mmCIF file of C-alpha atoms and ligand atoms in Angstrom:
data_model
loop_
_atom_site.group_PDB
_atom_site.id
_atom_site.type_symbol
_atom_site.label_atom_id
_atom_site.label_comp_id
_atom_site.label_asym_id
_atom_site.label_seq_id
_atom_site.Cartn_x
_atom_site.Cartn_y
_atom_site.Cartn_z
ATOM 1 C CA UNK A 28 169.562 151.277 132.861
ATOM 2 C CA UNK A 29 167.458 149.579 130.234
ATOM 3 C CA UNK A 30 166.102 151.790 127.454
ATOM 4 C CA UNK A 31 162.750 150.001 127.710
ATOM 5 C CA UNK A 32 162.445 151.507 131.231
ATOM 6 C CA UNK A 33 163.417 155.002 130.046
ATOM 7 C CA UNK A 34 160.742 154.857 127.375
ATOM 8 C CA UNK A 35 157.967 154.624 129.954
ATOM 9 C CA UNK A 36 158.112 158.327 130.854
ATOM 10 C CA UNK A 37 155.630 160.689 129.244
ATOM 11 C CA UNK A 38 157.606 163.909 128.950
ATOM 12 C CA UNK A 39 159.970 164.687 126.089
ATOM 13 C CA UNK A 40 163.459 163.214 126.265
ATOM 14 C CA UNK A 41 166.280 163.223 123.747
ATOM 15 C CA UNK A 42 168.993 160.686 123.030
ATOM 16 C CA UNK A 43 172.061 161.304 120.888
ATOM 17 C CA UNK A 44 174.036 159.123 118.499
ATOM 18 C CA UNK A 45 177.821 159.070 118.170
ATOM 19 C CA UNK A 46 180.152 157.019 116.010
ATOM 20 C CA UNK A 47 183.557 155.566 116.894
ATOM 21 C CA UNK A 48 186.787 156.897 115.326
ATOM 22 C CA UNK A 49 188.236 155.482 112.109
ATOM 23 C CA UNK A 50 191.763 155.375 113.454
ATOM 24 C CA UNK A 51 193.488 155.169 116.807
ATOM 25 C CA UNK A 52 194.886 158.689 116.364
ATOM 26 C CA UNK A 53 191.341 160.080 116.136
ATOM 27 C CA UNK A 54 190.266 158.226 119.291
ATOM 28 C CA UNK A 55 191.006 161.077 121.721
ATOM 29 C CA UNK A 56 189.102 163.708 119.764
ATOM 30 C CA UNK A 57 186.087 161.411 119.405
ATOM 31 C CA UNK A 58 186.234 160.562 123.098
ATOM 32 C CA UNK A 59 186.268 164.275 123.978
ATOM 33 C CA UNK A 60 183.319 164.980 121.649
ATOM 34 C CA UNK A 61 181.283 162.100 123.083
ATOM 35 C CA UNK A 62 182.065 163.227 126.624
ATOM 36 C CA UNK A 63 180.828 166.752 125.784
ATOM 37 C CA UNK A 64 177.569 165.213 124.550
ATOM 38 C CA UNK A 65 177.315 163.015 127.670
ATOM 39 C CA UNK A 66 177.553 166.170 129.827
ATOM 40 C CA UNK A 67 174.209 167.260 128.333
ATOM 41 C CA UNK A 68 172.690 164.325 130.271
ATOM 42 C CA UNK A 69 170.649 162.835 127.406
ATOM 43 C CA UNK A 70 168.233 159.960 128.124
ATOM 44 C CA UNK A 71 170.816 157.663 126.517
ATOM 45 C CA UNK A 72 173.576 157.677 123.928
ATOM 46 C CA UNK A 73 173.990 155.183 121.137
ATOM 47 C CA UNK A 74 177.344 154.235 119.631
ATOM 48 C CA UNK A 75 177.284 152.971 116.049
ATOM 49 C CA UNK A 76 179.169 149.941 114.801
ATOM 50 C CA UNK A 77 181.126 150.436 111.616
ATOM 51 C CA UNK A 78 178.687 153.088 110.332
ATOM 52 C CA UNK A 79 179.342 156.783 109.653
ATOM 53 C CA UNK A 80 182.972 156.031 108.854
ATOM 54 C CA UNK A 81 183.784 154.747 112.358
ATOM 55 C CA UNK A 82 185.488 151.477 113.144
ATOM 56 C CA UNK A 83 183.672 148.727 115.008
ATOM 57 C CA UNK A 84 186.746 148.009 117.170
ATOM 58 C CA UNK A 85 186.147 151.166 119.184
ATOM 59 C CA UNK A 86 182.374 150.946 119.648
ATOM 60 C CA UNK A 87 182.625 149.236 122.994
ATOM 61 C CA UNK A 88 185.458 151.472 124.277
ATOM 62 C CA UNK A 89 183.413 154.606 123.562
ATOM 63 C CA UNK A 90 180.213 153.107 125.008
ATOM 64 C CA UNK A 91 182.008 151.975 128.192
ATOM 65 C CA UNK A 92 183.650 155.364 128.629
ATOM 66 C CA UNK A 93 180.322 157.246 128.412
ATOM 67 C CA UNK A 94 178.650 154.895 130.868
ATOM 68 C CA UNK A 95 181.470 154.732 133.402
ATOM 69 C CA UNK A 96 182.418 158.432 133.458
ATOM 70 C CA UNK A 97 179.007 160.055 133.077
ATOM 71 C CA UNK A 98 176.521 157.367 134.083
ATOM 72 C CA UNK A 99 174.605 157.985 130.838
ATOM 73 C CA UNK A 100 172.857 154.776 129.694
ATOM 74 C CA UNK A 101 174.438 153.534 126.481
ATOM 75 C CA UNK A 102 173.176 151.565 123.526
ATOM 76 C CA UNK A 103 175.925 149.610 121.750
ATOM 77 C CA UNK A 104 175.189 148.881 118.090
ATOM 78 C CA UNK A 105 176.195 145.491 116.699
ATOM 79 C CA UNK A 106 175.991 144.290 113.094
ATOM 80 C CA UNK A 107 176.194 140.690 111.928
ATOM 81 C CA UNK A 108 176.034 140.338 108.140
ATOM 82 C CA UNK A 109 179.689 139.838 107.323
ATOM 83 C CA UNK A 110 180.587 138.185 110.643
ATOM 84 C CA UNK A 111 180.974 134.613 111.753
ATOM 85 C CA UNK A 112 179.001 133.109 114.636
ATOM 86 C CA UNK A 113 182.220 132.945 116.619
ATOM 87 C CA UNK A 114 183.003 136.659 116.228
ATOM 88 C CA UNK A 115 179.466 137.671 117.118
ATOM 89 C CA UNK A 116 179.536 135.451 120.213
ATOM 90 C CA UNK A 117 182.782 137.130 121.295
ATOM 91 C CA UNK A 118 181.278 140.581 120.757
ATOM 92 C CA UNK A 119 178.166 139.695 122.756
ATOM 93 C CA UNK A 120 180.317 138.399 125.621
ATOM 94 C CA UNK A 121 182.408 141.598 125.575
ATOM 95 C CA UNK A 122 179.285 143.797 125.666
ATOM 96 C CA UNK A 123 177.965 141.821 128.623
ATOM 97 C CA UNK A 124 181.301 141.989 130.461
ATOM 98 C CA UNK A 125 181.394 145.774 129.935
ATOM 99 C CA UNK A 126 178.087 145.994 131.822
ATOM 100 C CA UNK A 127 176.201 147.396 128.812
ATOM 101 C CA UNK A 128 172.550 146.380 128.956
ATOM 102 C CA UNK A 129 171.267 147.825 125.682
ATOM 103 C CA UNK A 130 172.164 146.452 122.254
ATOM 104 C CA UNK A 131 170.956 147.618 118.841
ATOM 105 C CA UNK A 132 170.782 144.425 116.765
ATOM 106 C CA UNK A 133 171.477 145.194 113.113
ATOM 107 C CA UNK A 134 172.153 143.277 109.974
ATOM 108 C CA UNK A 135 174.443 145.965 108.516
ATOM 109 C CA UNK A 136 174.767 146.865 104.862
ATOM 110 C CA UNK A 137 175.908 144.008 102.632
ATOM 111 C CA UNK A 138 179.522 144.691 101.571
ATOM 112 C CA UNK A 139 180.145 145.020 97.834
ATOM 113 C CA UNK A 140 182.345 141.898 97.831
ATOM 114 C CA UNK A 141 179.551 139.749 99.291
ATOM 115 C CA UNK A 142 176.765 141.009 97.021
ATOM 116 C CA UNK A 143 177.109 138.208 94.469
ATOM 117 C CA UNK A 144 178.016 135.341 96.834
ATOM 118 C CA UNK A 145 175.618 132.545 97.808
ATOM 119 C CA UNK A 146 173.708 133.746 100.886
ATOM 120 C CA UNK A 147 173.134 130.168 102.038
ATOM 121 C CA UNK A 148 176.746 130.074 103.128
ATOM 122 C CA UNK A 149 176.452 133.132 105.361
ATOM 123 C CA UNK A 150 176.275 132.756 109.132
ATOM 124 C CA UNK A 151 173.822 135.700 109.271
ATOM 125 C CA UNK A 152 171.410 136.802 106.580
ATOM 126 C CA UNK A 153 169.223 139.211 108.537
ATOM 127 C CA UNK A 154 169.075 141.040 111.839
ATOM 128 C CA UNK A 155 166.455 138.608 113.169
ATOM 129 C CA UNK A 156 169.181 135.968 113.630
ATOM 130 C CA UNK A 157 171.196 138.360 115.788
ATOM 131 C CA UNK A 158 168.094 139.310 117.778
ATOM 132 C CA UNK A 159 167.489 135.609 118.521
ATOM 133 C CA UNK A 160 171.088 135.107 119.526
ATOM 134 C CA UNK A 161 171.037 138.078 121.919
ATOM 135 C CA UNK A 162 167.748 136.891 123.374
ATOM 136 C CA UNK A 163 169.139 133.381 123.923
ATOM 137 C CA UNK A 164 172.401 134.586 125.468
ATOM 138 C CA UNK A 165 172.476 134.397 129.231
ATOM 139 C CA UNK A 166 172.530 138.194 129.536
ATOM 140 C CA UNK A 167 169.297 140.047 130.091
ATOM 141 C CA UNK A 168 169.772 142.557 127.259
ATOM 142 C CA UNK A 169 167.307 145.222 126.228
ATOM 143 C CA UNK A 170 167.305 144.776 122.432
ATOM 144 C CA UNK A 171 166.638 147.443 119.817
ATOM 145 C CA UNK A 172 165.969 146.959 116.105
ATOM 146 C CA UNK A 173 166.029 149.289 113.107
ATOM 147 C CA UNK A 174 162.922 150.247 111.114
ATOM 148 C CA UNK A 175 162.281 152.299 108.007
ATOM 149 C CA UNK A 176 159.301 154.669 107.661
ATOM 150 C CA UNK A 177 160.137 154.996 103.942
ATOM 151 C CA UNK A 178 160.798 151.219 103.630
ATOM 152 C CA UNK A 179 164.210 149.581 103.594
ATOM 153 C CA UNK A 180 165.895 150.189 100.215
ATOM 154 C CA UNK A 181 166.113 146.428 99.485
ATOM 155 C CA UNK A 182 162.436 145.767 100.200
ATOM 156 C CA UNK A 183 160.017 145.098 97.379
ATOM 157 C CA UNK A 184 157.158 146.918 99.134
ATOM 158 C CA UNK A 185 156.111 148.233 102.524
ATOM 159 C CA UNK A 186 153.823 145.313 103.320
ATOM 160 C CA UNK A 187 156.711 142.849 102.999
ATOM 161 C CA UNK A 188 159.028 145.135 104.952
ATOM 162 C CA UNK A 189 156.503 145.385 107.805
ATOM 163 C CA UNK A 190 155.930 141.606 107.782
ATOM 164 C CA UNK A 191 159.660 140.998 108.311
ATOM 165 C CA UNK A 192 159.771 143.785 110.893
ATOM 166 C CA UNK A 193 157.012 142.075 112.855
ATOM 167 C CA UNK A 194 158.957 138.787 112.811
ATOM 168 C CA UNK A 195 162.050 140.622 114.052
ATOM 169 C CA UNK A 196 160.126 142.261 116.891
ATOM 170 C CA UNK A 197 158.547 138.945 117.863
ATOM 171 C CA UNK A 198 162.022 137.395 117.992
ATOM 172 C CA UNK A 199 162.826 139.747 120.871
ATOM 173 C CA UNK A 200 163.106 143.486 120.081
ATOM 174 C CA UNK A 201 162.113 145.646 123.030
ATOM 175 C CA UNK A 202 161.998 148.826 120.945
ATOM 176 C CA UNK A 203 162.647 150.120 117.438
ATOM 177 C CA UNK A 204 164.535 153.175 116.216
ATOM 178 C CA UNK A 205 163.716 154.651 112.829
ATOM 179 C CA UNK A 206 165.896 155.621 109.938
ATOM 180 C CA UNK A 207 166.083 159.416 109.525
ATOM 181 C CA UNK A 208 163.160 161.165 107.808
ATOM 182 C CA UNK A 209 162.525 164.812 106.967
ATOM 183 C CA UNK A 210 158.750 164.789 106.747
ATOM 184 C CA UNK A 211 156.970 163.799 109.965
ATOM 185 C CA UNK A 212 153.869 162.679 108.058
ATOM 186 C CA UNK A 213 155.893 159.726 106.756
ATOM 187 C CA UNK A 214 156.469 158.660 110.358
ATOM 188 C CA UNK A 215 152.824 159.073 111.347
ATOM 189 C CA UNK A 216 151.707 156.947 108.348
ATOM 190 C CA UNK A 217 154.299 154.300 109.198
ATOM 191 C CA UNK A 218 153.228 154.165 112.854
ATOM 192 C CA UNK A 219 149.626 153.725 111.808
ATOM 193 C CA UNK A 220 150.564 150.828 109.516
ATOM 194 C CA UNK A 221 152.797 148.975 111.953
ATOM 195 C CA UNK A 222 150.282 149.322 114.814
ATOM 196 C CA UNK A 223 147.621 147.974 112.459
ATOM 197 C CA UNK A 224 149.968 145.051 111.685
ATOM 198 C CA UNK A 225 150.186 144.297 115.424
ATOM 199 C CA UNK A 226 153.653 145.711 116.232
ATOM 200 C CA UNK A 227 153.240 147.238 119.668
ATOM 201 C CA UNK A 228 156.784 147.976 120.936
ATOM 202 C CA UNK A 229 157.861 151.630 121.407
ATOM 203 C CA UNK A 230 159.250 153.319 118.287
ATOM 204 C CA UNK A 231 161.890 156.022 118.700
ATOM 205 C CA UNK A 232 161.944 158.418 115.736
ATOM 206 C CA UNK A 233 165.441 159.270 114.465
ATOM 207 C CA UNK A 234 166.019 162.902 113.473
ATOM 208 C CA UNK A 235 169.111 163.981 111.550
ATOM 209 C CA UNK A 236 170.008 167.684 111.788
ATOM 210 C CA UNK A 237 171.502 168.582 108.396
ATOM 211 C CA UNK A 238 174.035 171.263 109.232
ATOM 212 C CA UNK A 239 176.038 171.525 106.000
ATOM 213 C CA UNK A 240 174.952 171.766 102.367
ATOM 214 C CA UNK A 241 177.265 168.919 101.333
ATOM 215 C CA UNK A 242 175.725 166.616 103.965
ATOM 216 C CA UNK A 243 172.430 166.482 102.068
ATOM 217 C CA UNK A 244 173.494 164.260 99.190
ATOM 218 C CA UNK A 245 175.248 161.804 101.480
ATOM 219 C CA UNK A 246 172.309 161.618 103.890
ATOM 220 C CA UNK A 247 169.864 160.901 101.049
ATOM 221 C CA UNK A 248 172.185 158.289 99.549
ATOM 222 C CA UNK A 249 172.548 156.519 102.891
ATOM 223 C CA UNK A 250 168.917 156.623 103.897
ATOM 224 C CA UNK A 251 166.964 156.975 100.644
ATOM 225 C CA UNK A 252 164.912 159.631 102.469
ATOM 226 C CA UNK A 253 162.451 161.910 100.735
ATOM 227 C CA UNK A 254 163.373 165.610 100.857
ATOM 228 C CA UNK A 255 160.287 167.792 101.257
ATOM 229 C CA UNK A 256 160.189 171.007 99.210
ATOM 230 C CA UNK A 257 160.387 173.017 102.441
ATOM 231 C CA UNK A 258 163.723 171.414 103.225
ATOM 232 C CA UNK A 259 165.012 171.730 99.638
ATOM 233 C CA UNK A 260 164.265 175.475 99.669
ATOM 234 C CA UNK A 261 166.232 175.847 102.844
ATOM 235 C CA UNK A 262 169.262 174.054 101.339
ATOM 236 C CA UNK A 263 168.966 176.132 98.135
ATOM 237 C CA UNK A 264 168.955 179.331 100.146
ATOM 238 C CA UNK A 265 171.608 178.554 102.773
ATOM 239 C CA UNK A 266 173.629 175.609 101.398
ATOM 240 C CA UNK A 267 176.548 177.835 100.354
ATOM 241 C CA UNK A 268 176.733 179.672 103.703
ATOM 242 C CA UNK A 269 178.023 177.264 106.404
ATOM 243 C CA UNK A 270 176.955 179.317 109.453
ATOM 244 C CA UNK A 271 173.472 180.026 108.061
ATOM 245 C CA UNK A 272 172.997 176.398 106.910
ATOM 246 C CA UNK A 273 173.937 175.119 110.351
ATOM 247 C CA UNK A 274 171.452 177.445 112.038
ATOM 248 C CA UNK A 275 168.697 176.600 109.550
ATOM 249 C CA UNK A 276 169.357 172.826 109.767
ATOM 250 C CA UNK A 277 169.221 172.896 113.565
ATOM 251 C CA UNK A 278 165.997 174.942 113.442
ATOM 252 C CA UNK A 279 164.436 172.433 111.004
ATOM 253 C CA UNK A 280 165.344 169.455 113.222
ATOM 254 C CA UNK A 281 164.068 171.317 116.311
ATOM 255 C CA UNK A 282 160.796 171.999 114.532
ATOM 256 C CA UNK A 283 160.428 168.300 113.615
ATOM 257 C CA UNK A 284 160.990 167.326 117.282
ATOM 258 C CA UNK A 285 158.410 169.848 118.536
ATOM 259 C CA UNK A 286 155.853 168.518 116.059
ATOM 260 C CA UNK A 287 156.585 164.909 117.113
ATOM 261 C CA UNK A 288 156.102 165.783 120.782
ATOM 262 C CA UNK A 289 152.922 167.751 120.023
ATOM 263 C CA UNK A 290 151.635 164.574 118.364
ATOM 264 C CA UNK A 291 152.284 162.370 121.384
ATOM 265 C CA UNK A 292 155.835 161.109 120.797
ATOM 266 C CA UNK A 293 157.977 161.412 123.889
ATOM 267 C CA UNK A 294 161.384 159.994 122.905
ATOM 268 C CA UNK A 295 163.378 161.295 119.989
ATOM 269 C CA UNK A 296 166.792 160.047 118.890
ATOM 270 C CA UNK A 297 168.992 162.756 117.385
ATOM 271 C CA UNK A 298 171.609 161.777 114.821
ATOM 272 C CA UNK A 299 173.833 164.604 115.997
ATOM 273 C CA UNK A 300 176.824 162.312 115.363
ATOM 274 C CA UNK A 301 180.038 163.569 116.993
ATOM 275 C CA UNK A 302 178.961 167.207 117.143
ATOM 276 C CA UNK A 303 178.460 168.392 120.725
ATOM 277 C CA UNK A 304 177.606 171.925 119.576
ATOM 278 C CA UNK A 305 174.733 170.637 117.429
ATOM 279 C CA UNK A 306 173.414 168.444 120.257
ATOM 280 C CA UNK A 307 173.697 171.366 122.719
ATOM 281 C CA UNK A 308 171.910 173.776 120.353
ATOM 282 C CA UNK A 309 168.984 171.426 119.858
ATOM 283 C CA UNK A 310 168.738 170.812 123.571
ATOM 284 C CA UNK A 311 168.842 174.516 124.387
ATOM 285 C CA UNK A 312 166.222 175.291 121.689
ATOM 286 C CA UNK A 313 163.936 172.891 123.569
ATOM 287 C CA UNK A 314 164.955 173.877 127.107
ATOM 288 C CA UNK A 315 161.509 174.911 128.367
ATOM 289 C CA UNK A 316 159.866 171.826 126.830
ATOM 290 C CA UNK A 317 162.548 169.512 128.216
ATOM 291 C CA UNK A 318 162.623 171.311 131.563
ATOM 292 C CA UNK A 319 166.446 171.550 131.312
HETATM 293 P P1 FAD B 5 167.112 143.624 108.576
HETATM 294 O O1 FAD B 5 166.137 143.802 109.671
HETATM 295 O O2 FAD B 5 167.704 142.282 108.392
HETATM 296 O O3 FAD B 5 166.399 144.096 107.221
HETATM 297 C C1 FAD B 5 167.157 144.238 106.013
HETATM 298 C C2 FAD B 5 166.297 143.887 104.816
HETATM 299 O O4 FAD B 5 165.975 142.482 104.816
HETATM 300 C C3 FAD B 5 164.948 144.603 104.773
HETATM 301 O O5 FAD B 5 164.659 144.858 103.432
HETATM 302 C C4 FAD B 5 163.970 143.584 105.352
HETATM 303 O O6 FAD B 5 162.653 143.773 104.910
HETATM 304 C C5 FAD B 5 164.561 142.273 104.848
HETATM 305 N N1 FAD B 5 164.343 141.141 105.765
HETATM 306 C C6 FAD B 5 164.316 141.173 107.120
HETATM 307 N N2 FAD B 5 164.129 139.945 107.619
HETATM 308 C C7 FAD B 5 164.070 139.099 106.546
HETATM 309 C C8 FAD B 5 163.908 137.705 106.419
HETATM 310 N N3 FAD B 5 163.747 136.913 107.493
HETATM 311 N N4 FAD B 5 163.908 137.163 105.157
HETATM 312 C C9 FAD B 5 164.073 137.967 104.072
HETATM 313 N N5 FAD B 5 164.202 139.304 104.135
HETATM 314 C C10 FAD B 5 164.209 139.860 105.365
HETATM 315 N N6 FAD B 5 174.618 150.114 109.983
HETATM 316 C C11 FAD B 5 175.848 149.845 110.491
HETATM 317 O O7 FAD B 5 176.708 149.300 109.772
HETATM 318 N N7 FAD B 5 176.169 150.190 111.782
HETATM 319 C C12 FAD B 5 175.298 150.787 112.618
HETATM 320 O O8 FAD B 5 175.620 151.097 113.764
HETATM 321 C C13 FAD B 5 173.984 151.086 112.116
HETATM 322 N N8 FAD B 5 173.038 151.671 112.904
HETATM 323 C C14 FAD B 5 171.770 151.857 112.424
HETATM 324 C C15 FAD B 5 170.779 152.383 113.266
HETATM 325 C C16 FAD B 5 169.484 152.606 112.799
HETATM 326 C C17 FAD B 5 168.440 153.160 113.727
HETATM 327 C C18 FAD B 5 169.159 152.311 111.441
HETATM 328 C C19 FAD B 5 167.775 152.582 110.923
HETATM 329 C C20 FAD B 5 170.130 151.768 110.591
HETATM 330 C C21 FAD B 5 171.430 151.532 111.067
HETATM 331 N N9 FAD B 5 172.419 150.968 110.262
HETATM 332 C C22 FAD B 5 173.689 150.716 110.759
HETATM 333 C C23 FAD B 5 172.124 150.630 108.851
HETATM 334 C C24 FAD B 5 171.613 149.174 108.708
HETATM 335 O O9 FAD B 5 172.642 148.270 109.047
HETATM 336 C C25 FAD B 5 171.184 148.987 107.255
HETATM 337 O O10 FAD B 5 170.064 149.758 106.964
HETATM 338 C C26 FAD B 5 171.004 147.546 106.804
HETATM 339 O O11 FAD B 5 170.899 147.542 105.377
HETATM 340 C C27 FAD B 5 169.754 146.842 107.347
HETATM 341 O O12 FAD B 5 169.906 146.524 108.668
HETATM 342 P P2 FAD B 5 168.641 145.965 109.508
HETATM 343 O O13 FAD B 5 169.127 145.622 110.840
HETATM 344 O O14 FAD B 5 167.494 146.885 109.374
HETATM 345 O O15 FAD B 5 168.340 144.617 108.666
#
């Protein structure tokens, strides 16, 4: 099922993100974790591509497994920045052959080794080129794009970031998913600005439950997200106590989701990564609201 169809409903639904294993030996444990999450019957599950430490080789295997065994719609991520046209074409064909209808079209982070090379020689410079390619392929994909309520770290300013985002959407994105954020007001301000700029596609907010004190630094480094004082106090108090931090982090993420729904947002993407217990806790915290 296409995610664009799922997004038409007006009650709260959750989707969960997983990442593929780094090595073949880890494949079975990741498959088991993703199957546990699929059993929660989320609206859809996304499988990252080379992010979160996972290897891109397994993205499609994990996505296919979730779809075939549990019938949960899947969103396969695909990055393009350090790839050739030929490789990307092969990947697109494989996604189509696997019967996956939803693709998250990403540029990917620029690898260290490419940072100082001449960008004119690259097959892909930005996600927009991948969006166009997916749109022009003979598969009828539902295409997602990434967006950044706190602006993309490489952008000079938010106006420029939103201008490029609009071009990307116009090239063929059916929906957008946001980078994680820990203060919902940042999302509300961003939505106001992009709607004003004429971007009308659905935006799925991405919520990351921080369940360990040592996850905080990494999450901020990856996303550049602002940490509100309320969240900092929670980490200060519970960061050294794994069980308490997990409970507090799940409660914080749950609270963000409730506030989003209370403010009219019906689809929330949870960066629960490969943690079925975290996904299950969030879902059960919201059971009456979700009707599950
Ligand atoms: P783009 O849309 O290309 O934007 C990147 C930068 O270029 C921005 O600053 C933008 O303003 C600018 N820009 C855009 N278009 C143009 C243009 N035409 N000319 C000049 N500048 C332009 N990474 C992974 O490796 N694997 C994943 O699975 C993954 N999943 C993600 C999922 C989500 C929801 C998000 C938010 C991020 C994800 N990432 C993933 C990280 C992502 O790859 C990085 O943030 C990357 O640096 C930017 O990717 P993008 O698709 O947003 O790029």
